[in-house]
């Protein structure tokens, strides 16, 4: 991991107030990691640390097939199906809004086998993207190629005649969407947003580059960037397809106080303040332009092969924007033709400036996303107004501090400040990544610790702003539960280890029969005694920052267990 990225990870880990997320946060993503890929593990470790992703939200999905293309039947059986089943099995189906892939998975889905014979001759390029086909999971599993519809995404916000959508909305997976973007009280079509953190195959990025732009994106949240969003015009159809909406979107951005301008060419010339970019050109030379990207920027290009990572593809890939420091970009994984519906509408930058997260901004602006791959940090939201959360005990009105020892029933009073003019709408309570309660503004969150394991727990109180974007802010409070007299200590040596090395993990407990040791979504080992040592290859953990956890078991119920204080180590080749 680059030193700058490692320092940012460390600073984020030390801070108790975590970043906010518009219409979704780390508790609402499902991070899919390929344990057979060292790159996938490394990128996932970085993202997990930066974004405080709970362990229950990380899914190890082994993949040893092609990292370019997968047949749609295999995609359904070996990728999409296991993901949906895992979300359900972990009781996360009501809270997961977005499936996020680390690298190490195929970026293209070949759907020719699903096409009726009469369509096969018409569809010369029968390919969808990993993220687009995941977003349209209901259509993909329906048995008919419904994803081909030019308006398959009802979450798309329709623009007016000036190109400006009337609203920007946060996304939750239980929302149903109807024609023209209607949010329905009942029924409607449901989706799962989706993004890929990075691609290291072919024309993709290096692990170091991915870690750098993920770290930059995490630091950009809520910063209200001072840069300029550029909309580039030229005579190419790649530009003229979208340029009719540029003036209206620029005007709407200006009304928000966000600088934006329409410029001629393919890239801005020697601009060091690129806070966003919409362009259309087959090739570009970012380094030669003399431009610099402001952290958190979405930079994207309408061209045929921007999302194709095979070396022989031609045209400049989206990875060039990410290499330059953009938080996210997108590209087509096959020839899409110059159809506006298959690419982000220029209003993507307006949704972003209204406070939407990166992944929300993309899918509110793409009407037919099945061929578009979205790559970058899905949670980045530079223009969001972030609620700050404070949690006090109802018993004594004292702020609940990290490490507080609790027992019995605990009542928490959540408060939110700096949540914008609308204030907070409600609060959600998460324990170890699982949503367990909710309270309206002025209400209380009740935590029955007698039903929980003794020892360490990750307790999160999330404030949700009373706006259509539903920006989130959170307070993460590690608490120690003490009801049943069980204890468990975890020791890990060394705290810095090189790839190829070995990590010795020791457990020592009372009131338990054995323990389970785990990290980043996978079990590392089990013990059959209250005191034991296991050895784990560092390569199993992957490079980067890794938090190791242990749970001791004294019976079948959660209250029969105890959690150890987690230990964070680093797998690194640095001296």
Coordinates of C-alpha atoms in Angstrom, one line a residue, residues 133-539:
X133 CA -26.1 -7.1 -14.7
X134 CA -25.8 -7.2 -10.9
X135 CA -27.9 -4.0 -10.6
X136 CA -30.5 -5.6 -12.8
X137 CA -30.5 -8.9 -10.9
X138 CA -34.2 -9.3 -11.0
X139 CA -34.2 -9.2 -14.8
X140 CA -31.2 -11.4 -15.0
X141 CA -32.9 -14.1 -12.9
X142 CA -36.3 -13.8 -14.6
X143 CA -35.6 -16.2 -17.5
X144 CA -36.1 -13.5 -20.1
X145 CA -33.6 -10.9 -21.4
X146 CA -35.5 -8.0 -19.8
X147 CA -32.3 -6.2 -19.1
X148 CA -32.2 -5.2 -22.8
X149 CA -35.0 -2.7 -22.4
X150 CA -33.9 0.8 -23.1
X151 CA -35.5 2.0 -19.9
X152 CA -34.7 -1.0 -17.6
X153 CA -33.6 1.2 -14.8
X154 CA -36.6 3.0 -13.2
X155 CA -34.3 4.5 -10.5
X156 CA -33.2 6.8 -13.4
X157 CA -34.3 10.4 -12.7
X158 CA -35.9 11.8 -15.9
X159 CA -34.6 15.2 -16.9
X160 CA -36.7 18.1 -18.1
X161 CA -36.3 19.7 -21.6
X162 CA -33.3 21.5 -20.3
X163 CA -31.6 18.3 -19.2
X164 CA -32.2 18.9 -15.5
X165 CA -33.9 16.2 -13.3
X166 CA -36.3 17.6 -10.8
X167 CA -35.0 15.7 -7.9
X168 CA -32.2 13.5 -6.6
X169 CA -33.1 10.6 -4.4
X170 CA -31.2 8.3 -2.0
X171 CA -31.5 4.6 -2.7
X172 CA -32.7 1.8 -0.4
X173 CA -33.2 -1.7 -1.6
X174 CA -36.8 -1.9 -0.3
X175 CA -37.9 1.0 -2.4
X176 CA -40.0 0.1 -5.4
X177 CA -39.6 2.1 -8.6
X178 CA -42.1 2.7 -11.3
X179 CA -42.2 4.3 -14.7
X180 CA -40.7 7.8 -15.0
X181 CA -38.8 7.3 -11.7
X182 CA -41.8 7.1 -9.4
X183 CA -41.0 6.0 -5.9
X184 CA -43.9 3.6 -5.1
X185 CA -45.4 2.8 -1.7
X186 CA -46.1 -0.7 -2.8
X187 CA -44.9 -2.8 -5.7
X188 CA -42.6 -1.5 -8.4
X189 CA -39.2 -2.9 -9.5
X190 CA -36.4 -3.3 -7.1
X191 CA -32.7 -3.2 -7.7
X192 CA -29.3 -3.5 -6.0
X193 CA -26.8 -0.9 -7.0
X194 CA -23.4 -2.2 -7.9
X195 CA -19.8 -1.1 -8.5
X196 CA -16.4 -2.5 -8.8
X197 CA -13.6 -1.1 -6.7
X198 CA -11.0 -1.7 -9.4
X199 CA -9.7 -3.8 -12.2
X200 CA -6.1 -5.0 -12.2
X201 CA -6.3 -7.2 -15.3
X202 CA -5.2 -6.0 -18.7
X203 CA -5.6 -2.3 -19.2
X204 CA -6.7 -1.8 -15.6
X205 CA -4.9 -0.2 -12.7
X206 CA -2.3 -1.5 -10.3
X207 CA -3.2 -2.4 -6.7
X208 CA -1.2 0.7 -5.6
X209 CA -3.2 3.0 -7.9
X210 CA -6.5 1.5 -6.7
X211 CA -5.5 2.0 -3.0
X212 CA -4.5 5.6 -3.7
X213 CA -7.7 6.6 -5.4
X214 CA -9.8 4.8 -2.8
X215 CA -7.9 6.7 0.0
X216 CA -8.4 10.0 -1.8
X217 CA -12.1 9.4 -2.3
X218 CA -12.6 8.5 1.4
X219 CA -10.9 11.8 2.4
X220 CA -13.1 13.8 0.0
X221 CA -16.4 13.1 1.8
X222 CA -18.2 16.3 2.8
X223 CA -15.4 18.6 1.7
X224 CA -17.5 20.6 -0.8
X225 CA -14.6 20.7 -3.4
X226 CA -13.5 24.1 -4.7
X227 CA -12.8 22.8 -8.2
X228 CA -14.7 23.1 -11.5
X229 CA -16.8 20.5 -13.3
X230 CA -16.0 20.6 -17.0
X231 CA -18.4 19.6 -19.8
X232 CA -16.4 19.1 -23.1
X233 CA -17.9 19.7 -26.5
X234 CA -16.5 18.8 -29.9
X235 CA -17.9 17.6 -33.3
X236 CA -17.6 13.9 -32.5
X237 CA -20.9 12.0 -32.0
X238 CA -19.5 10.9 -28.7
X239 CA -19.8 14.5 -27.6
X240 CA -22.9 15.6 -29.5
X241 CA -24.9 12.7 -28.1
X242 CA -24.9 14.4 -24.7
X243 CA -24.0 18.1 -25.3
X244 CA -27.6 19.3 -25.6
X245 CA -28.0 19.0 -21.9
X246 CA -24.8 20.7 -20.9
X247 CA -26.0 24.3 -20.6
X248 CA -29.0 23.3 -18.4
X249 CA -26.9 21.2 -16.1
X250 CA -24.2 23.8 -15.8
X251 CA -26.8 26.4 -14.9
X252 CA -28.3 24.1 -12.2
X253 CA -24.9 23.4 -10.7
X254 CA -24.3 27.2 -10.5
X255 CA -27.5 27.6 -8.5
X256 CA -26.0 25.2 -6.0
X257 CA -22.8 27.2 -5.8
X258 CA -20.8 24.6 -7.7
X259 CA -18.5 25.9 -10.4
X260 CA -19.0 24.3 -13.8
X261 CA -18.4 25.3 -17.4
X262 CA -18.7 24.1 -21.0
X263 CA -15.4 24.0 -22.8
X264 CA -14.3 23.1 -26.3
X265 CA -12.1 20.1 -27.0
X266 CA -11.7 16.6 -25.5
X267 CA -10.0 17.5 -22.2
X268 CA -9.6 20.8 -20.4
X269 CA -6.2 22.4 -21.0
X270 CA -3.9 22.8 -18.1
X271 CA -6.7 23.0 -15.5
X272 CA -5.6 22.0 -12.0
X273 CA -9.1 22.1 -10.5
X274 CA -11.0 19.3 -12.3
X275 CA -13.7 18.4 -9.8
X276 CA -15.6 16.5 -12.5
X277 CA -15.5 15.8 -16.2
X278 CA -18.0 14.8 -18.9
X279 CA -16.4 14.2 -22.3
X280 CA -16.7 12.2 -25.5
X281 CA -13.7 11.1 -27.5
X282 CA -12.2 7.8 -28.6
X283 CA -8.7 8.6 -27.2
X284 CA -7.2 11.1 -24.8
X285 CA -3.9 11.9 -23.2
X286 CA -4.5 12.9 -19.6
X287 CA -0.9 13.4 -18.6
X288 CA -0.3 15.5 -21.7
X289 CA -3.3 17.8 -20.9
X290 CA -1.5 19.2 -17.8
X291 CA -4.7 18.8 -15.8
X292 CA -5.1 17.6 -12.2
X293 CA -8.1 15.9 -10.6
X294 CA -9.6 17.2 -7.4
X295 CA -10.2 14.4 -4.9
X296 CA -13.7 12.9 -5.1
X297 CA -14.2 13.7 -8.8
X298 CA -16.3 11.7 -11.2
X299 CA -14.6 11.7 -14.6
X300 CA -16.2 9.8 -17.5
X301 CA -16.1 9.5 -21.2
X302 CA -18.7 8.4 -23.8
X303 CA -16.9 6.0 -26.1
X304 CA -17.3 2.5 -27.3
X305 CA -14.5 0.6 -25.5
X306 CA -13.8 2.6 -22.3
X307 CA -14.8 -0.4 -20.1
X308 CA -12.9 -3.0 -22.1
X309 CA -9.7 -4.0 -20.3
X310 CA -8.2 -6.5 -22.8
X311 CA -4.9 -5.0 -24.1
X312 CA -6.0 -5.1 -27.8
X313 CA -9.2 -3.2 -27.3
X314 CA -8.1 0.3 -28.6
X315 CA -9.5 3.6 -27.3
X316 CA -8.6 5.0 -23.9
X317 CA -9.9 3.0 -21.0
X318 CA -11.6 4.4 -17.9
X319 CA -8.6 3.3 -15.8
X320 CA -6.8 6.4 -17.1
X321 CA -9.1 8.7 -15.1
X322 CA -8.7 6.5 -12.0
X323 CA -4.9 6.6 -12.4
X324 CA -5.2 10.4 -12.4
X325 CA -7.0 10.3 -9.0
X326 CA -10.7 10.3 -10.0
X327 CA -13.0 8.7 -7.4
X328 CA -15.0 6.9 -10.1
X329 CA -15.5 6.4 -13.7
X330 CA -17.4 4.1 -16.1
X331 CA -17.2 2.6 -19.6
X332 CA -19.0 0.3 -21.9
X333 CA -17.8 -3.4 -22.0
X334 CA -18.8 -3.9 -25.6
X335 CA -19.9 -1.8 -28.6
X336 CA -23.0 0.1 -27.3
X337 CA -23.4 2.6 -30.2
X338 CA -23.9 6.2 -29.4
X339 CA -27.1 5.7 -27.4
X340 CA -27.6 8.2 -24.6
X341 CA -29.5 5.7 -22.4
X342 CA -26.5 3.4 -22.1
X343 CA -24.2 6.2 -20.8
X344 CA -24.4 8.6 -17.8
X345 CA -26.6 11.6 -18.6
X346 CA -24.7 14.9 -17.9
X347 CA -26.9 15.3 -14.8
X348 CA -24.7 12.7 -13.1
X349 CA -22.6 15.7 -11.9
X350 CA -25.8 17.4 -10.6
X351 CA -26.9 14.4 -8.6
X352 CA -23.4 14.2 -7.2
X353 CA -23.4 17.9 -6.3
X354 CA -26.8 17.6 -4.6
X355 CA -25.2 15.2 -2.2
X356 CA -25.7 11.7 -3.7
X357 CA -23.1 9.1 -3.3
X358 CA -21.0 8.1 -6.3
X359 CA -22.9 4.9 -7.0
X360 CA -26.3 6.7 -6.6
X361 CA -25.2 9.5 -9.0
X362 CA -24.3 6.9 -11.6
X363 CA -27.5 4.9 -11.5
X364 CA -29.8 7.9 -11.3
X365 CA -28.3 9.0 -14.6
X366 CA -28.2 5.8 -16.7
X367 CA -31.4 4.5 -18.0
X368 CA -30.1 1.3 -19.5
X369 CA -27.1 0.3 -17.4
X370 CA -26.6 -3.3 -18.6
X371 CA -23.4 -2.6 -20.7
X372 CA -21.9 0.0 -18.4
X373 CA -19.3 -0.9 -15.8
X374 CA -19.0 1.4 -12.8
X375 CA -15.6 1.4 -11.2
X376 CA -14.4 3.4 -8.1
X377 CA -15.5 4.1 -4.6
X378 CA -19.3 3.7 -4.5
X379 CA -19.6 5.6 -1.1
X380 CA -17.7 8.7 -2.1
X381 CA -19.9 11.9 -1.6
X382 CA -17.9 15.1 -1.6
X383 CA -20.9 17.4 -1.7
X384 CA -23.0 15.8 1.1
X385 CA -23.9 17.7 4.2
X386 CA -22.9 15.3 6.9
X387 CA -24.9 14.8 10.1
X388 CA -22.7 14.5 13.2
X389 CA -24.0 12.0 15.6
X390 CA -23.8 12.0 19.4
X391 CA -25.1 9.2 21.6
X392 CA -25.9 9.6 25.3
X393 CA -27.2 7.1 27.9
X394 CA -30.8 7.7 28.8
X395 CA -29.9 6.6 32.4
X396 CA -27.5 9.5 33.2
X397 CA -27.4 11.7 30.1
X398 CA -23.7 11.0 29.7
X399 CA -22.0 10.6 26.3
X400 CA -21.5 6.9 25.7
X401 CA -17.7 6.5 25.3
X402 CA -15.8 3.8 23.4
X403 CA -15.0 0.9 25.7
X404 CA -17.9 1.5 28.0
X405 CA -18.9 -1.6 29.9
X406 CA -22.7 -2.3 29.8
X407 CA -25.1 -5.0 31.0
X408 CA -28.8 -5.6 31.0
X409 CA -31.0 -3.3 29.0
X410 CA -29.4 -0.1 27.7
X411 CA -31.4 2.9 26.4
X412 CA -29.6 5.2 24.1
X413 CA -30.6 8.8 23.1
X414 CA -29.2 9.6 19.7
X415 CA -28.8 13.2 18.6
X416 CA -27.7 14.7 15.3
X417 CA -26.2 18.1 14.5
X418 CA -25.1 19.8 11.3
X419 CA -27.6 17.7 9.4
X420 CA -28.7 20.6 7.1
X421 CA -31.8 22.7 7.3
X422 CA -34.1 19.6 7.4
X423 CA -32.3 18.0 10.3
X424 CA -32.5 14.2 11.0
X425 CA -35.5 12.1 10.1
X426 CA -34.6 8.9 12.1
X427 CA -31.8 6.9 13.6
X428 CA -30.8 3.2 13.0
X429 CA -29.0 1.0 15.5
X430 CA -26.5 -1.6 14.2
X431 CA -24.8 -4.2 16.3
X432 CA -21.8 -6.0 14.7
X433 CA -23.1 -4.9 11.3
X434 CA -26.7 -6.1 11.7
X435 CA -29.5 -3.6 12.0
X436 CA -31.4 -4.3 15.2
X437 CA -33.5 -1.2 15.8
X438 CA -34.7 2.2 14.7
X439 CA -36.0 5.4 16.4
X440 CA -37.6 8.6 15.2
X441 CA -36.1 12.0 16.0
X442 CA -36.4 12.4 19.8
X443 CA -36.9 8.7 20.4
X444 CA -34.7 6.1 22.1
X445 CA -32.8 3.1 20.8
X446 CA -33.1 0.1 23.1
X447 CA -30.3 -2.5 23.3
X448 CA -31.0 -5.7 25.3
X449 CA -27.4 -6.8 26.1
X450 CA -28.6 -9.9 28.1
X451 CA -29.3 -11.7 24.8
X452 CA -25.9 -10.8 23.4
X453 CA -22.5 -12.4 23.7
X454 CA -20.3 -11.0 26.5
X455 CA -17.2 -9.0 25.4
X456 CA -16.6 -6.7 22.5
X457 CA -19.3 -5.4 20.2
X458 CA -19.3 -2.9 17.3
X459 CA -22.3 -0.6 18.0
X460 CA -23.3 1.9 15.4
X461 CA -25.9 4.7 15.5
X462 CA -26.7 6.0 12.1
X463 CA -28.5 9.3 11.6
X464 CA -30.5 9.7 8.4
X465 CA -31.2 13.2 7.2
X466 CA -34.8 14.3 6.5
X467 CA -34.1 15.0 2.8
X468 CA -34.8 13.1 -0.4
X469 CA -31.1 12.2 -0.6
X470 CA -31.2 10.7 2.9
X471 CA -27.6 11.5 3.8
X472 CA -26.2 9.4 6.6
X473 CA -23.8 10.2 9.5
X474 CA -22.8 7.6 12.0
X475 CA -21.1 7.2 15.4
X476 CA -19.2 3.9 15.9
X477 CA -18.9 2.9 19.5
X478 CA -17.0 -0.2 20.6
X479 CA -18.8 -1.5 23.7
X480 CA -18.0 -4.3 26.2
X481 CA -20.9 -6.4 27.3
X482 CA -20.7 -8.0 30.7
X483 CA -23.7 -10.2 31.7
X484 CA -22.6 -13.8 32.1
X485 CA -19.0 -13.8 33.4
X486 CA -17.3 -15.1 30.2
X487 CA -14.0 -13.7 29.0
X488 CA -11.8 -14.1 26.0
X489 CA -8.4 -12.6 25.2
X490 CA -6.9 -12.5 21.7
X491 CA -3.2 -12.2 21.0
X492 CA -1.6 -11.9 17.6
X493 CA 2.1 -11.9 16.7
X494 CA 3.7 -10.2 14.9
X495 CA 1.7 -7.1 14.2
X496 CA 3.6 -6.4 11.0
X497 CA 4.3 -9.4 8.8
X498 CA 5.5 -9.9 5.3
X499 CA 3.7 -11.9 2.6
X500 CA 4.8 -15.5 2.9
X501 CA 5.1 -15.2 6.6
X502 CA 3.1 -16.7 9.4
X503 CA 0.8 -15.1 12.0
X504 CA 0.5 -16.8 15.4
X505 CA -3.0 -16.2 16.9
X506 CA -3.6 -17.1 20.6
X507 CA -6.9 -17.3 22.5
X508 CA -7.5 -17.7 26.2
X509 CA -11.0 -17.7 27.7
X510 CA -13.2 -18.6 30.6
X511 CA -16.7 -20.1 30.4
X512 CA -16.2 -21.4 26.9
X513 CA -15.4 -24.7 25.2
X514 CA -13.6 -23.4 22.2
X515 CA -13.2 -20.4 19.9
X516 CA -13.6 -19.3 16.2
X517 CA -11.0 -16.9 14.8
X518 CA -11.9 -14.9 11.7
X519 CA -10.9 -11.9 9.7
X520 CA -12.4 -10.0 6.6
X521 CA -15.3 -12.3 6.0
X522 CA -13.6 -15.7 6.5
X523 CA -12.9 -18.1 9.3
X524 CA -9.2 -18.6 9.9
X525 CA -9.4 -21.4 12.4
X526 CA -11.3 -23.1 15.2
X527 CA -10.1 -24.3 18.6
X528 CA -11.5 -27.2 20.7
X529 CA -10.2 -25.7 23.9
X530 CA -10.5 -22.5 25.9
X531 CA -6.8 -21.9 25.4
X532 CA -5.0 -22.5 22.2
X533 CA -2.7 -21.2 19.5
X534 CA -3.2 -21.4 15.7
X535 CA -0.9 -20.4 12.9
X536 CA -2.2 -18.7 9.8
X537 CA -0.3 -18.0 6.6
X538 CA -0.1 -14.2 6.0
X539 CA -1.1 -14.8 2.4

